[in-house]
Amino acid sequence: MTDPAQRTLGIVAGGGDLPREIIAACRARGQNFFVLALDGQADADITEGVPHARHRMGAAGAIFESLRTAGVQDVVFAGKVKRPSLLSVAPDVRGAAFIARIGLKAFGDDGLLRAIAEEFEREGFVLRSVPDVLALGGSAPEAGPLGQHKPMRGPKPIL
């Protein structure tokens, strides 16, 4: 497999600053990327000046087509996403087939997220974690304490 930093990264963007941090890390290392902004979830300005598409969450067919057309090989999920009601998702044919296949998994957050991840992998995309993607650009913190105070050794005395 080629170096992940040389592959096109698809950033499935929800709200908040995390998608911007990943975009900045990609730019810093010269990595090609494509932002797939989730309608009603991603910040309105996240797509300014970057290669992108914007789709509703239920448009699975259009989402996968946009990612493929952009040459995306790896995908990272970044940002806040509020769970919509099943009726508001308005799935396309591909999305409806996905919902029918996962069945009861759709009722638990963990099961739903795992099913979505598996679907992206089934479509041929390599999923990347946020820490891995940020580490490629040197943005991840080093191992060890992140604040001024270090953990105490042994149990804390009870007064």
PDB file of C-alpha atoms in Angstrom:
ATOM      1  CA  MET A   1       0.000   0.000   0.000  1.00  0.00           C
ATOM      2  CA  THR A   2       1.230   3.504  -0.753  1.00  0.00           C
ATOM      3  CA  ASP A   3       2.076   6.031   1.943  1.00  0.00           C
ATOM      4  CA  PRO A   4      -1.259   7.373   3.322  1.00  0.00           C
ATOM      5  CA  ALA A   5       0.034  10.946   2.976  1.00  0.00           C
ATOM      6  CA  GLN A   6       0.273  10.379  -0.808  1.00  0.00           C
ATOM      7  CA  ARG A   7      -3.312   9.148  -1.128  1.00  0.00           C
ATOM      8  CA  THR A   8      -6.384  11.357  -1.591  1.00  0.00           C
ATOM      9  CA  LEU A   9      -8.188  11.766   1.717  1.00  0.00           C
ATOM     10  CA  GLY A  10     -11.954  12.156   1.867  1.00  0.00           C
ATOM     11  CA  ILE A  11     -13.006  14.238   4.864  1.00  0.00           C
ATOM     12  CA  VAL A  12     -16.629  13.488   5.780  1.00  0.00           C
ATOM     13  CA  ALA A  13     -17.327  16.725   7.617  1.00  0.00           C
ATOM     14  CA  GLY A  14     -19.743  17.396  10.417  1.00  0.00           C
ATOM     15  CA  GLY A  15     -19.736  20.597  12.462  1.00  0.00           C
ATOM     16  CA  GLY A  16     -17.027  22.266  14.518  1.00  0.00           C
ATOM     17  CA  ASP A  17     -13.310  22.901  14.142  1.00  0.00           C
ATOM     18  CA  LEU A  18     -12.021  19.355  13.627  1.00  0.00           C
ATOM     19  CA  PRO A  19     -12.682  19.224   9.859  1.00  0.00           C
ATOM     20  CA  ARG A  20     -10.767  22.528   9.497  1.00  0.00           C
ATOM     21  CA  GLU A  21      -7.830  21.126  11.478  1.00  0.00           C
ATOM     22  CA  ILE A  22      -7.668  18.129   9.157  1.00  0.00           C
ATOM     23  CA  ILE A  23      -7.860  20.379   6.078  1.00  0.00           C
ATOM     24  CA  ALA A  24      -4.985  22.471   7.486  1.00  0.00           C
ATOM     25  CA  ALA A  25      -2.920  19.323   8.165  1.00  0.00           C
ATOM     26  CA  CYS A  26      -3.504  18.094   4.593  1.00  0.00           C
ATOM     27  CA  ARG A  27      -2.494  21.456   3.161  1.00  0.00           C
ATOM     28  CA  ALA A  28       0.630  21.594   5.341  1.00  0.00           C
ATOM     29  CA  ARG A  29       1.894  18.270   4.011  1.00  0.00           C
ATOM     30  CA  GLY A  30       0.677  18.809   0.437  1.00  0.00           C
ATOM     31  CA  GLN A  31      -1.831  15.958   0.576  1.00  0.00           C
ATOM     32  CA  ASN A  32      -4.765  15.905  -1.818  1.00  0.00           C
ATOM     33  CA  PHE A  33      -8.109  15.964  -0.032  1.00  0.00           C
ATOM     34  CA  PHE A  34     -11.810  16.252  -0.754  1.00  0.00           C
ATOM     35  CA  VAL A  35     -14.425  17.520   1.692  1.00  0.00           C
ATOM     36  CA  LEU A  36     -17.787  15.809   1.764  1.00  0.00           C
ATOM     37  CA  ALA A  37     -19.945  18.176   3.828  1.00  0.00           C
ATOM     38  CA  LEU A  38     -23.022  16.662   5.439  1.00  0.00           C
ATOM     39  CA  ASP A  39     -26.061  18.899   4.853  1.00  0.00           C
ATOM     40  CA  GLY A  40     -27.469  20.294   8.068  1.00  0.00           C
ATOM     41  CA  GLN A  41     -24.406  19.129  10.007  1.00  0.00           C
ATOM     42  CA  ALA A  42     -21.258  20.690   8.518  1.00  0.00           C
ATOM     43  CA  ASP A  43     -20.560  24.383   9.008  1.00  0.00           C
ATOM     44  CA  ALA A  44     -21.703  26.428   6.004  1.00  0.00           C
ATOM     45  CA  ASP A  45     -18.221  27.812   5.283  1.00  0.00           C
ATOM     46  CA  ILE A  46     -16.297  24.516   5.485  1.00  0.00           C
ATOM     47  CA  THR A  47     -16.396  24.126   1.696  1.00  0.00           C
ATOM     48  CA  GLU A  48     -15.047  27.585   0.813  1.00  0.00           C
ATOM     49  CA  GLY A  49     -11.958  27.335  -1.374  1.00  0.00           C
ATOM     50  CA  VAL A  50     -11.640  23.549  -1.177  1.00  0.00           C
ATOM     51  CA  PRO A  51     -12.647  20.674  -3.467  1.00  0.00           C
ATOM     52  CA  HIS A  52     -15.974  19.491  -2.103  1.00  0.00           C
ATOM     53  CA  ALA A  53     -19.479  18.150  -2.435  1.00  0.00           C
ATOM     54  CA  ARG A  54     -22.406  18.622  -0.078  1.00  0.00           C
ATOM     55  CA  HIS A  55     -24.984  15.871   0.398  1.00  0.00           C
ATOM     56  CA  ARG A  56     -27.728  14.961   2.824  1.00  0.00           C
ATOM     57  CA  MET A  57     -26.974  12.025   5.088  1.00  0.00           C
ATOM     58  CA  GLY A  58     -29.383   9.665   3.337  1.00  0.00           C
ATOM     59  CA  ALA A  59     -27.863  10.177  -0.122  1.00  0.00           C
ATOM     60  CA  ALA A  60     -25.474   7.231   0.136  1.00  0.00           C
ATOM     61  CA  GLY A  61     -25.315   6.663  -3.613  1.00  0.00           C
ATOM     62  CA  ALA A  62     -24.418  10.297  -4.299  1.00  0.00           C
ATOM     63  CA  ILE A  63     -21.928  10.342  -1.416  1.00  0.00           C
ATOM     64  CA  PHE A  64     -20.021   7.318  -2.695  1.00  0.00           C
ATOM     65  CA  GLU A  65     -20.141   8.617  -6.282  1.00  0.00           C
ATOM     66  CA  SER A  66     -18.737  12.019  -5.246  1.00  0.00           C
ATOM     67  CA  LEU A  67     -15.906  10.397  -3.306  1.00  0.00           C
ATOM     68  CA  ARG A  68     -15.009   8.095  -6.203  1.00  0.00           C
ATOM     69  CA  THR A  69     -15.173  10.902  -8.778  1.00  0.00           C
ATOM     70  CA  ALA A  70     -12.768  12.926  -6.611  1.00  0.00           C
ATOM     71  CA  GLY A  71     -10.321  10.004  -6.531  1.00  0.00           C
ATOM     72  CA  VAL A  72     -10.697   9.484  -2.792  1.00  0.00           C
ATOM     73  CA  GLN A  73      -9.004   6.368  -1.434  1.00  0.00           C
ATOM     74  CA  ASP A  74      -8.960   7.010   2.322  1.00  0.00           C
ATOM     75  CA  VAL A  75     -11.776   8.452   4.433  1.00  0.00           C
ATOM     76  CA  VAL A  76     -11.872  10.124   7.844  1.00  0.00           C
ATOM     77  CA  PHE A  77     -15.026  11.142   9.713  1.00  0.00           C
ATOM     78  CA  ALA A  78     -14.594  14.472  11.498  1.00  0.00           C
ATOM     79  CA  GLY A  79     -16.847  16.843  13.388  1.00  0.00           C
ATOM     80  CA  LYS A  80     -20.073  16.831  15.314  1.00  0.00           C
ATOM     81  CA  VAL A  81     -23.035  15.041  13.794  1.00  0.00           C
ATOM     82  CA  LYS A  82     -26.453  15.076  15.412  1.00  0.00           C
ATOM     83  CA  ARG A  83     -28.370  11.894  14.863  1.00  0.00           C
ATOM     84  CA  PRO A  84     -31.333  12.673  12.606  1.00  0.00           C
ATOM     85  CA  SER A  85     -34.679  10.934  12.768  1.00  0.00           C
ATOM     86  CA  LEU A  86     -35.049   8.088  10.307  1.00  0.00           C
ATOM     87  CA  LEU A  87     -37.799  10.001   8.482  1.00  0.00           C
ATOM     88  CA  SER A  88     -35.674  13.140   8.038  1.00  0.00           C
ATOM     89  CA  VAL A  89     -32.815  11.192   6.422  1.00  0.00           C
ATOM     90  CA  ALA A  90     -34.791  10.779   3.168  1.00  0.00           C
ATOM     91  CA  PRO A  91     -32.584   7.950   1.858  1.00  0.00           C
ATOM     92  CA  ASP A  92     -31.919   7.478  -1.833  1.00  0.00           C
ATOM     93  CA  VAL A  93     -32.130   3.956  -3.289  1.00  0.00           C
ATOM     94  CA  ARG A  94     -28.599   3.129  -2.087  1.00  0.00           C
ATOM     95  CA  GLY A  95     -29.322   4.579   1.364  1.00  0.00           C
ATOM     96  CA  ALA A  96     -32.598   2.655   1.663  1.00  0.00           C
ATOM     97  CA  ALA A  97     -30.802  -0.600   0.827  1.00  0.00           C
ATOM     98  CA  PHE A  98     -28.236   0.180   3.533  1.00  0.00           C
ATOM     99  CA  ILE A  99     -30.931   0.885   6.138  1.00  0.00           C
ATOM    100  CA  ALA A 100     -32.760  -2.324   5.213  1.00  0.00           C
ATOM    101  CA  ARG A 101     -29.549  -4.336   5.533  1.00  0.00           C
ATOM    102  CA  ILE A 102     -28.504  -2.980   8.937  1.00  0.00           C
ATOM    103  CA  GLY A 103     -31.978  -3.329  10.432  1.00  0.00           C
ATOM    104  CA  LEU A 104     -31.947  -3.094  14.220  1.00  0.00           C
ATOM    105  CA  LYS A 105     -28.339  -1.853  14.316  1.00  0.00           C
ATOM    106  CA  ALA A 106     -29.773   1.530  13.329  1.00  0.00           C
ATOM    107  CA  PHE A 107     -31.312   1.920  16.782  1.00  0.00           C
ATOM    108  CA  GLY A 108     -28.045   2.061  18.733  1.00  0.00           C
ATOM    109  CA  ASP A 109     -25.334   4.656  18.169  1.00  0.00           C
ATOM    110  CA  ASP A 110     -22.481   2.146  18.325  1.00  0.00           C
ATOM    111  CA  GLY A 111     -24.181  -0.310  16.001  1.00  0.00           C
ATOM    112  CA  LEU A 112     -25.073   2.433  13.547  1.00  0.00           C
ATOM    113  CA  LEU A 113     -21.560   3.894  13.473  1.00  0.00           C
ATOM    114  CA  ARG A 114     -20.016   0.456  13.009  1.00  0.00           C
ATOM    115  CA  ALA A 115     -22.441  -0.300  10.178  1.00  0.00           C
ATOM    116  CA  ILE A 116     -21.614   2.994   8.446  1.00  0.00           C
ATOM    117  CA  ALA A 117     -17.878   2.307   8.784  1.00  0.00           C
ATOM    118  CA  GLU A 118     -18.335  -1.204   7.374  1.00  0.00           C
ATOM    119  CA  GLU A 119     -20.321   0.212   4.445  1.00  0.00           C
ATOM    120  CA  PHE A 120     -17.512   2.611   3.525  1.00  0.00           C
ATOM    121  CA  GLU A 121     -15.033  -0.278   3.703  1.00  0.00           C
ATOM    122  CA  ARG A 122     -17.343  -2.476   1.625  1.00  0.00           C
ATOM    123  CA  GLU A 123     -17.302   0.294  -0.988  1.00  0.00           C
ATOM    124  CA  GLY A 124     -13.500   0.042  -1.109  1.00  0.00           C
ATOM    125  CA  PHE A 125     -12.467   3.012   1.035  1.00  0.00           C
ATOM    126  CA  VAL A 126      -9.800   2.736   3.732  1.00  0.00           C
ATOM    127  CA  LEU A 127     -10.962   4.305   6.989  1.00  0.00           C
ATOM    128  CA  ARG A 128      -8.454   6.454   8.858  1.00  0.00           C
ATOM    129  CA  SER A 129      -8.710   7.656  12.427  1.00  0.00           C
ATOM    130  CA  VAL A 130      -8.456  11.338  13.276  1.00  0.00           C
ATOM    131  CA  PRO A 131      -5.273  10.826  15.355  1.00  0.00           C
ATOM    132  CA  ASP A 132      -3.640   8.920  12.474  1.00  0.00           C
ATOM    133  CA  VAL A 133      -4.572  11.603   9.946  1.00  0.00           C
ATOM    134  CA  LEU A 134      -3.309  14.413  12.177  1.00  0.00           C
ATOM    135  CA  ALA A 135      -0.121  12.482  13.031  1.00  0.00           C
ATOM    136  CA  LEU A 136       0.736  12.281   9.333  1.00  0.00           C
ATOM    137  CA  GLY A 137       1.229  16.037   9.450  1.00  0.00           C
ATOM    138  CA  GLY A 138       2.893  16.184  12.852  1.00  0.00           C
ATOM    139  CA  SER A 139      -0.155  17.790  14.499  1.00  0.00           C
ATOM    140  CA  ALA A 140      -0.791  15.047  17.033  1.00  0.00           C
ATOM    141  CA  PRO A 141       0.569  15.520  20.548  1.00  0.00           C
ATOM    142  CA  GLU A 142       3.483  13.438  21.745  1.00  0.00           C
ATOM    143  CA  ALA A 143       2.836  10.637  24.219  1.00  0.00           C
ATOM    144  CA  GLY A 144       2.771  11.760  27.844  1.00  0.00           C
ATOM    145  CA  PRO A 145       1.047  14.322  30.031  1.00  0.00           C
ATOM    146  CA  LEU A 146      -0.708  17.071  28.093  1.00  0.00           C
ATOM    147  CA  GLY A 147      -0.971  19.617  30.918  1.00  0.00           C
ATOM    148  CA  GLN A 148       1.134  21.113  33.694  1.00  0.00           C
ATOM    149  CA  HIS A 149       0.395  18.367  36.193  1.00  0.00           C
ATOM    150  CA  LYS A 150       1.697  14.839  35.933  1.00  0.00           C
ATOM    151  CA  PRO A 151      -0.283  11.881  37.299  1.00  0.00           C
ATOM    152  CA  MET A 152       0.524  10.905  40.872  1.00  0.00           C
ATOM    153  CA  ARG A 153       2.304   7.647  41.526  1.00  0.00           C
ATOM    154  CA  GLY A 154       0.353   5.192  43.651  1.00  0.00           C
ATOM    155  CA  PRO A 155      -2.981   5.745  45.365  1.00  0.00           C
ATOM    156  CA  LYS A 156      -3.904   9.209  46.563  1.00  0.00           C
ATOM    157  CA  PRO A 157      -4.109   9.382  50.378  1.00  0.00           C
ATOM    158  CA  ILE A 158      -7.564   9.837  51.851  1.00  0.00           C
ATOM    159  CA  LEU A 159      -7.690  12.662  54.399  1.00  0.00           C
TER     160      LEU A 159
END
